[in-house]
Amino acid sequence: MRYAVLRGLFFLLIVKPFLLLAVGVNVRRRDRLPTAGPAVIVANHNSHLDALVLMGLLPWRLLFRTRPVASAEYFLSNRWRAWFANHVIGIIPVATSGGPSRAEILGPVREALAAGDIVIFFPEGTRGAPEQLGKLKTGIAWLAQQLPTTPVCPVYLHGLGKVLPKGDWLPVPFFCDAWVSEPLYWRGDQGEFMRMLAESLGPQIEAG
Amino acid sequence: MSITLTSPVLAALGGVWALLVAATVVIWRLVPVPDSELRQRIRSWWLIVALCSLALTFNRTAALVFFGMVSFLALKEYLTLIPTRQTDRQVLFLAYLSIPVQYFWISIEWYGMFIIFIPVYLFLLLPVAMVLRGETEGYLRAAGTLHWGLMSMVFSLSHLAYLLVLPQNEYPQVSGPGLVLFLLLLTELNDVAQYFWGKLLGKHKISPSVSPNKTVEGFVGGVLTTILLAALLAPWLTPFSRSDALLAGALIAVAGFFGDLSLSALKRDLGIKDSGNLLPGHGGILDRVDSLTYTAPLFFHFTRYFYF
């Protein structure tokens, strides 16, 4: 990967110090995060920081195999943003509105997983208001059905929508939280899968 | 600029490390559970003592940066806990920027600006910034809570750092780090002593609605212990006469108690138990600095008025 050095430096010099000093993410049950690919990390989505935080939670060796699924319309809309998103972050661009079939839209995600990558996926499809879970799209259930042995690891993020909300450019420091839940697997029922997912992406009651 | 360390300061730091080692050995013997709260607390204390030792022995700039970071973390925790308005985001950003500015006044020893910057200028300026955003709903609450946070976490705590730069020509045997150490040690040991005496003898609750664990017996035992410690430490670390040392001990003990109580009331009001998980077993930064928000300014002005 030609851009691996760039990504490493970006995380080492900018993302990690920023998250440590300005934000301070308190992770609970980090041990439930995947330790190898393929795996899907799903989270609620309120801020551009979400994907960076999730990538920063993983060990360095996995950073270079981790790819956030992101809206092609938004991230590829101008040249510089596209270059940064594609090469430094390493997004998998997908069409988020209309057009082709689900298999076509999520095909590249499936391929990345088949190749052993870790994929970051926001089932709300877009950033919503802070601390409110939007309606979950069922694309994630389709992916889980296609790859029933791949763990789907839900992470509930809290506070990042306050640090850097949608439509704002100035990050303001607040402490944030991330709760990692038990990984989910496809059990043959989409309604059940989506219900369990929605439960894991809300406030978690601390057990033990 | 480097700090002149007097040998009593080094001896006192050595004493703190010895105490920490002793406490670790005792707790590890008494509590066999690996992840118990007491063990986590001791681990956090190692971190706190290590950072404080480094900050106090390295040089003055390092010490100011360290205390500035403490103010930043405390203010961040406070602003995370309280409800804030999304329209005030840029105002909150300005409030954070006041921290390096306040510590800069200390570094150039501009006492006049240090003492009015937050209580006067920010008190007037930040509400103006809020008004200019145009949102009136919740205005008083937003302006009031922000100022309370700045006064407690930045203004009050920064008095600790100003002790470092008090002019010391009159008392060559006394150093800034010595005064800081005296205040920090007595404030923290007062917390521990009140807890200890409360567990041992506590019967009569002092403020059941705010902090049900606090008892008259714990409070009195803590005050007496802290006065005794002040009398023992003052000749080494401070310019205080015997009677002033006793007075300083009493002041720190009583102020520390009310600082603790004030933050407990805040947490009750917000409906939370522990304010964060930054230091495992401690609840958070606010739980560590609650007493200091009261002891630091009061001890500073006591010292400055009578001795500098």
JSON list of N, CA, C and O in Angstrom, two decimals, chain B residues 61-97:
[
{"chain": "B", "resi": 61, "resn": "THR", "atom": "N", "xyz": [8.18, 26.06, 34.02]},
{"chain": "B", "resi": 61, "resn": "THR", "atom": "CA", "xyz": [7.30, 25.94, 32.87]},
{"chain": "B", "resi": 61, "resn": "THR", "atom": "C", "xyz": [6.58, 24.59, 32.88]},
{"chain": "B", "resi": 61, "resn": "THR", "atom": "O", "xyz": [5.37, 24.52, 32.64]},
{"chain": "B", "resi": 62, "resn": "ALA", "atom": "N", "xyz": [7.33, 23.53, 33.18]},
{"chain": "B", "resi": 62, "resn": "ALA", "atom": "CA", "xyz": [6.72, 22.19, 33.22]},
{"chain": "B", "resi": 62, "resn": "ALA", "atom": "C", "xyz": [5.62, 22.16, 34.27]},
{"chain": "B", "resi": 62, "resn": "ALA", "atom": "O", "xyz": [4.54, 21.61, 34.05]},
{"chain": "B", "resi": 63, "resn": "ALA", "atom": "N", "xyz": [5.89, 22.78, 35.42]},
{"chain": "B", "resi": 63, "resn": "ALA", "atom": "CA", "xyz": [4.89, 22.79, 36.49]},
{"chain": "B", "resi": 63, "resn": "ALA", "atom": "C", "xyz": [3.64, 23.54, 36.05]},
{"chain": "B", "resi": 63, "resn": "ALA", "atom": "O", "xyz": [2.52, 23.10, 36.29]},
{"chain": "B", "resi": 64, "resn": "LEU", "atom": "N", "xyz": [3.84, 24.70, 35.38]},
{"chain": "B", "resi": 64, "resn": "LEU", "atom": "CA", "xyz": [2.66, 25.48, 34.94]},
{"chain": "B", "resi": 64, "resn": "LEU", "atom": "C", "xyz": [1.87, 24.72, 33.89]},
{"chain": "B", "resi": 64, "resn": "LEU", "atom": "O", "xyz": [0.63, 24.73, 33.90]},
{"chain": "B", "resi": 65, "resn": "VAL", "atom": "N", "xyz": [2.57, 24.05, 32.96]},
{"chain": "B", "resi": 65, "resn": "VAL", "atom": "CA", "xyz": [1.87, 23.26, 31.94]},
{"chain": "B", "resi": 65, "resn": "VAL", "atom": "C", "xyz": [1.07, 22.14, 32.62]},
{"chain": "B", "resi": 65, "resn": "VAL", "atom": "O", "xyz": [-0.09, 21.88, 32.29]},
{"chain": "B", "resi": 66, "resn": "PHE", "atom": "N", "xyz": [1.68, 21.51, 33.62]},
{"chain": "B", "resi": 66, "resn": "PHE", "atom": "CA", "xyz": [1.00, 20.43, 34.33]},
{"chain": "B", "resi": 66, "resn": "PHE", "atom": "C", "xyz": [-0.27, 20.93, 35.02]},
{"chain": "B", "resi": 66, "resn": "PHE", "atom": "O", "xyz": [-1.35, 20.36, 34.85]},
{"chain": "B", "resi": 67, "resn": "PHE", "atom": "N", "xyz": [-0.15, 22.03, 35.77]},
{"chain": "B", "resi": 67, "resn": "PHE", "atom": "CA", "xyz": [-1.34, 22.54, 36.46]},
{"chain": "B", "resi": 67, "resn": "PHE", "atom": "C", "xyz": [-2.38, 23.05, 35.45]},
{"chain": "B", "resi": 67, "resn": "PHE", "atom": "O", "xyz": [-3.59, 22.93, 35.68]},
{"chain": "B", "resi": 68, "resn": "GLY", "atom": "N", "xyz": [-1.92, 23.59, 34.33]},
{"chain": "B", "resi": 68, "resn": "GLY", "atom": "CA", "xyz": [-2.84, 24.01, 33.28]},
{"chain": "B", "resi": 68, "resn": "GLY", "atom": "C", "xyz": [-3.62, 22.82, 32.73]},
{"chain": "B", "resi": 68, "resn": "GLY", "atom": "O", "xyz": [-4.82, 22.89, 32.49]},
{"chain": "B", "resi": 69, "resn": "MET", "atom": "N", "xyz": [-2.93, 21.69, 32.56]},
{"chain": "B", "resi": 69, "resn": "MET", "atom": "CA", "xyz": [-3.60, 20.47, 32.08]},
{"chain": "B", "resi": 69, "resn": "MET", "atom": "C", "xyz": [-4.64, 20.00, 33.08]},
{"chain": "B", "resi": 69, "resn": "MET", "atom": "O", "xyz": [-5.72, 19.53, 32.69]},
{"chain": "B", "resi": 70, "resn": "VAL", "atom": "N", "xyz": [-4.32, 20.11, 34.37]},
{"chain": "B", "resi": 70, "resn": "VAL", "atom": "CA", "xyz": [-5.30, 19.71, 35.39]},
{"chain": "B", "resi": 70, "resn": "VAL", "atom": "C", "xyz": [-6.55, 20.58, 35.27]},
{"chain": "B", "resi": 70, "resn": "VAL", "atom": "O", "xyz": [-7.68, 20.08, 35.29]},
{"chain": "B", "resi": 71, "resn": "SER", "atom": "N", "xyz": [-6.36, 21.89, 35.11]},
{"chain": "B", "resi": 71, "resn": "SER", "atom": "CA", "xyz": [-7.50, 22.79, 34.93]},
{"chain": "B", "resi": 71, "resn": "SER", "atom": "C", "xyz": [-8.31, 22.41, 33.69]},
{"chain": "B", "resi": 71, "resn": "SER", "atom": "O", "xyz": [-9.54, 22.38, 33.71]},
{"chain": "B", "resi": 72, "resn": "PHE", "atom": "N", "xyz": [-7.58, 22.09, 32.61]},
{"chain": "B", "resi": 72, "resn": "PHE", "atom": "CA", "xyz": [-8.25, 21.73, 31.35]},
{"chain": "B", "resi": 72, "resn": "PHE", "atom": "C", "xyz": [-9.10, 20.47, 31.53]},
{"chain": "B", "resi": 72, "resn": "PHE", "atom": "O", "xyz": [-10.28, 20.43, 31.14]},
{"chain": "B", "resi": 73, "resn": "LEU", "atom": "N", "xyz": [-8.51, 19.44, 32.13]},
{"chain": "B", "resi": 73, "resn": "LEU", "atom": "CA", "xyz": [-9.26, 18.19, 32.30]},
{"chain": "B", "resi": 73, "resn": "LEU", "atom": "C", "xyz": [-10.46, 18.39, 33.23]},
{"chain": "B", "resi": 73, "resn": "LEU", "atom": "O", "xyz": [-11.54, 17.85, 33.00]},
{"chain": "B", "resi": 74, "resn": "ALA", "atom": "N", "xyz": [-10.26, 19.20, 34.28]},
{"chain": "B", "resi": 74, "resn": "ALA", "atom": "CA", "xyz": [-11.36, 19.44, 35.23]},
{"chain": "B", "resi": 74, "resn": "ALA", "atom": "C", "xyz": [-12.49, 20.22, 34.54]},
{"chain": "B", "resi": 74, "resn": "ALA", "atom": "O", "xyz": [-13.66, 19.87, 34.68]},
{"chain": "B", "resi": 75, "resn": "LEU", "atom": "N", "xyz": [-12.13, 21.25, 33.77]},
{"chain": "B", "resi": 75, "resn": "LEU", "atom": "CA", "xyz": [-13.15, 22.03, 33.07]},
{"chain": "B", "resi": 75, "resn": "LEU", "atom": "C", "xyz": [-13.86, 21.17, 32.02]},
{"chain": "B", "resi": 75, "resn": "LEU", "atom": "O", "xyz": [-15.08, 21.24, 31.86]},
{"chain": "B", "resi": 76, "resn": "LYS", "atom": "N", "xyz": [-13.08, 20.32, 31.34]},
{"chain": "B", "resi": 76, "resn": "LYS", "atom": "CA", "xyz": [-13.68, 19.46, 30.32]},
{"chain": "B", "resi": 76, "resn": "LYS", "atom": "C", "xyz": [-14.67, 18.50, 30.96]},
{"chain": "B", "resi": 76, "resn": "LYS", "atom": "O", "xyz": [-15.77, 18.29, 30.44]},
{"chain": "B", "resi": 77, "resn": "GLU", "atom": "N", "xyz": [-14.28, 17.93, 32.10]},
{"chain": "B", "resi": 77, "resn": "GLU", "atom": "CA", "xyz": [-15.19, 17.01, 32.77]},
{"chain": "B", "resi": 77, "resn": "GLU", "atom": "C", "xyz": [-16.46, 17.74, 33.22]},
{"chain": "B", "resi": 77, "resn": "GLU", "atom": "O", "xyz": [-17.58, 17.24, 33.06]},
{"chain": "B", "resi": 78, "resn": "TYR", "atom": "N", "xyz": [-16.27, 18.95, 33.76]},
{"chain": "B", "resi": 78, "resn": "TYR", "atom": "CA", "xyz": [-17.42, 19.75, 34.21]},
{"chain": "B", "resi": 78, "resn": "TYR", "atom": "C", "xyz": [-18.35, 20.06, 33.04]},
{"chain": "B", "resi": 78, "resn": "TYR", "atom": "O", "xyz": [-19.57, 19.86, 33.12]},
{"chain": "B", "resi": 79, "resn": "LEU", "atom": "N", "xyz": [-17.78, 20.51, 31.93]},
{"chain": "B", "resi": 79, "resn": "LEU", "atom": "CA", "xyz": [-18.62, 20.89, 30.78]},
{"chain": "B", "resi": 79, "resn": "LEU", "atom": "C", "xyz": [-19.27, 19.67, 30.12]},
{"chain": "B", "resi": 79, "resn": "LEU", "atom": "O", "xyz": [-20.30, 19.78, 29.48]},
{"chain": "B", "resi": 80, "resn": "THR", "atom": "N", "xyz": [-18.63, 18.50, 30.28]},
{"chain": "B", "resi": 80, "resn": "THR", "atom": "CA", "xyz": [-19.25, 17.27, 29.76]},
{"chain": "B", "resi": 80, "resn": "THR", "atom": "C", "xyz": [-20.46, 16.89, 30.60]},
{"chain": "B", "resi": 80, "resn": "THR", "atom": "O", "xyz": [-21.46, 16.40, 30.07]},
{"chain": "B", "resi": 81, "resn": "LEU", "atom": "N", "xyz": [-20.36, 17.15, 31.92]},
{"chain": "B", "resi": 81, "resn": "LEU", "atom": "CA", "xyz": [-21.44, 16.73, 32.81]},
{"chain": "B", "resi": 81, "resn": "LEU", "atom": "C", "xyz": [-22.66, 17.64, 32.74]},
{"chain": "B", "resi": 81, "resn": "LEU", "atom": "O", "xyz": [-23.79, 17.18, 32.79]},
{"chain": "B", "resi": 82, "resn": "ILE", "atom": "N", "xyz": [-22.42, 18.96, 32.65]},
{"chain": "B", "resi": 82, "resn": "ILE", "atom": "CA", "xyz": [-23.57, 19.87, 32.71]},
{"chain": "B", "resi": 82, "resn": "ILE", "atom": "C", "xyz": [-24.23, 19.98, 31.34]},
{"chain": "B", "resi": 82, "resn": "ILE", "atom": "O", "xyz": [-23.60, 19.74, 30.32]},
{"chain": "B", "resi": 83, "resn": "PRO", "atom": "N", "xyz": [-25.53, 20.33, 31.33]},
{"chain": "B", "resi": 83, "resn": "PRO", "atom": "CA", "xyz": [-26.16, 20.56, 30.03]},
{"chain": "B", "resi": 83, "resn": "PRO", "atom": "C", "xyz": [-25.62, 21.86, 29.41]},
{"chain": "B", "resi": 83, "resn": "PRO", "atom": "O", "xyz": [-25.50, 22.87, 30.12]},
{"chain": "B", "resi": 84, "resn": "THR", "atom": "N", "xyz": [-25.23, 21.81, 28.14]},
{"chain": "B", "resi": 84, "resn": "THR", "atom": "CA", "xyz": [-24.78, 23.03, 27.46]},
{"chain": "B", "resi": 84, "resn": "THR", "atom": "C", "xyz": [-25.62, 23.20, 26.20]},
{"chain": "B", "resi": 84, "resn": "THR", "atom": "O", "xyz": [-26.19, 22.24, 25.69]},
{"chain": "B", "resi": 85, "resn": "ARG", "atom": "N", "xyz": [-25.67, 24.44, 25.70]},
{"chain": "B", "resi": 85, "resn": "ARG", "atom": "CA", "xyz": [-26.46, 24.70, 24.49]},
{"chain": "B", "resi": 85, "resn": "ARG", "atom": "C", "xyz": [-25.56, 24.58, 23.26]},
{"chain": "B", "resi": 85, "resn": "ARG", "atom": "O", "xyz": [-24.41, 25.02, 23.27]},
{"chain": "B", "resi": 86, "resn": "GLN", "atom": "N", "xyz": [-26.12, 24.01, 22.19]},
{"chain": "B", "resi": 86, "resn": "GLN", "atom": "CA", "xyz": [-25.30, 23.84, 20.99]},
{"chain": "B", "resi": 86, "resn": "GLN", "atom": "C", "xyz": [-24.89, 25.19, 20.40]},
{"chain": "B", "resi": 86, "resn": "GLN", "atom": "O", "xyz": [-23.81, 25.32, 19.82]},
{"chain": "B", "resi": 87, "resn": "THR", "atom": "N", "xyz": [-25.71, 26.23, 20.61]},
{"chain": "B", "resi": 87, "resn": "THR", "atom": "CA", "xyz": [-25.35, 27.56, 20.08]},
{"chain": "B", "resi": 87, "resn": "THR", "atom": "C", "xyz": [-24.10, 28.12, 20.76]},
{"chain": "B", "resi": 87, "resn": "THR", "atom": "O", "xyz": [-23.46, 29.02, 20.21]},
{"chain": "B", "resi": 88, "resn": "ASP", "atom": "N", "xyz": [-23.77, 27.61, 21.94]},
{"chain": "B", "resi": 88, "resn": "ASP", "atom": "CA", "xyz": [-22.65, 28.17, 22.69]},
{"chain": "B", "resi": 88, "resn": "ASP", "atom": "C", "xyz": [-21.32, 27.49, 22.39]},
{"chain": "B", "resi": 88, "resn": "ASP", "atom": "O", "xyz": [-20.32, 27.76, 23.07]},
{"chain": "B", "resi": 89, "resn": "ARG", "atom": "N", "xyz": [-21.27, 26.62, 21.38]},
{"chain": "B", "resi": 89, "resn": "ARG", "atom": "CA", "xyz": [-20.04, 25.86, 21.13]},
{"chain": "B", "resi": 89, "resn": "ARG", "atom": "C", "xyz": [-18.81, 26.75, 21.04]},
{"chain": "B", "resi": 89, "resn": "ARG", "atom": "O", "xyz": [-17.78, 26.48, 21.64]},
{"chain": "B", "resi": 90, "resn": "GLN", "atom": "N", "xyz": [-18.93, 27.85, 20.27]},
{"chain": "B", "resi": 90, "resn": "GLN", "atom": "CA", "xyz": [-17.75, 28.71, 20.11]},
{"chain": "B", "resi": 90, "resn": "GLN", "atom": "C", "xyz": [-17.40, 29.44, 21.39]},
{"chain": "B", "resi": 90, "resn": "GLN", "atom": "O", "xyz": [-16.23, 29.72, 21.66]},
{"chain": "B", "resi": 91, "resn": "VAL", "atom": "N", "xyz": [-18.42, 29.72, 22.21]},
{"chain": "B", "resi": 91, "resn": "VAL", "atom": "CA", "xyz": [-18.17, 30.38, 23.49]},
{"chain": "B", "resi": 91, "resn": "VAL", "atom": "C", "xyz": [-17.42, 29.41, 24.42]},
{"chain": "B", "resi": 91, "resn": "VAL", "atom": "O", "xyz": [-16.48, 29.80, 25.12]},
{"chain": "B", "resi": 92, "resn": "LEU", "atom": "N", "xyz": [-17.82, 28.14, 24.39]},
{"chain": "B", "resi": 92, "resn": "LEU", "atom": "CA", "xyz": [-17.13, 27.15, 25.21]},
{"chain": "B", "resi": 92, "resn": "LEU", "atom": "C", "xyz": [-15.68, 27.02, 24.76]},
{"chain": "B", "resi": 92, "resn": "LEU", "atom": "O", "xyz": [-14.77, 26.88, 25.57]},
{"chain": "B", "resi": 93, "resn": "PHE", "atom": "N", "xyz": [-15.48, 27.09, 23.45]},
{"chain": "B", "resi": 93, "resn": "PHE", "atom": "CA", "xyz": [-14.11, 27.03, 22.93]},
{"chain": "B", "resi": 93, "resn": "PHE", "atom": "C", "xyz": [-13.28, 28.18, 23.50]},
{"chain": "B", "resi": 93, "resn": "PHE", "atom": "O", "xyz": [-12.15, 27.99, 23.94]},
{"chain": "B", "resi": 94, "resn": "LEU", "atom": "N", "xyz": [-13.87, 29.39, 23.52]},
{"chain": "B", "resi": 94, "resn": "LEU", "atom": "CA", "xyz": [-13.20, 30.55, 24.11]},
{"chain": "B", "resi": 94, "resn": "LEU", "atom": "C", "xyz": [-12.88, 30.30, 25.59]},
{"chain": "B", "resi": 94, "resn": "LEU", "atom": "O", "xyz": [-11.80, 30.66, 26.08]},
{"chain": "B", "resi": 95, "resn": "ALA", "atom": "N", "xyz": [-13.83, 29.69, 26.29]},
{"chain": "B", "resi": 95, "resn": "ALA", "atom": "CA", "xyz": [-13.62, 29.41, 27.71]},
{"chain": "B", "resi": 95, "resn": "ALA", "atom": "C", "xyz": [-12.41, 28.51, 27.90]},
{"chain": "B", "resi": 95, "resn": "ALA", "atom": "O", "xyz": [-11.59, 28.72, 28.80]},
{"chain": "B", "resi": 96, "resn": "TYR", "atom": "N", "xyz": [-12.26, 27.50, 27.02]},
{"chain": "B", "resi": 96, "resn": "TYR", "atom": "CA", "xyz": [-11.07, 26.63, 27.11]},
{"chain": "B", "resi": 96, "resn": "TYR", "atom": "C", "xyz": [-9.80, 27.44, 26.85]},
{"chain": "B", "resi": 96, "resn": "TYR", "atom": "O", "xyz": [-8.77, 27.22, 27.49]},
{"chain": "B", "resi": 97, "resn": "LEU", "atom": "N", "xyz": [-9.87, 28.38, 25.91]},
{"chain": "B", "resi": 97, "resn": "LEU", "atom": "CA", "xyz": [-8.68, 29.18, 25.59]},
{"chain": "B", "resi": 97, "resn": "LEU", "atom": "C", "xyz": [-8.24, 30.04, 26.76]},
{"chain": "B", "resi": 97, "resn": "LEU", "atom": "O", "xyz": [-7.08, 30.45, 26.84]}
]
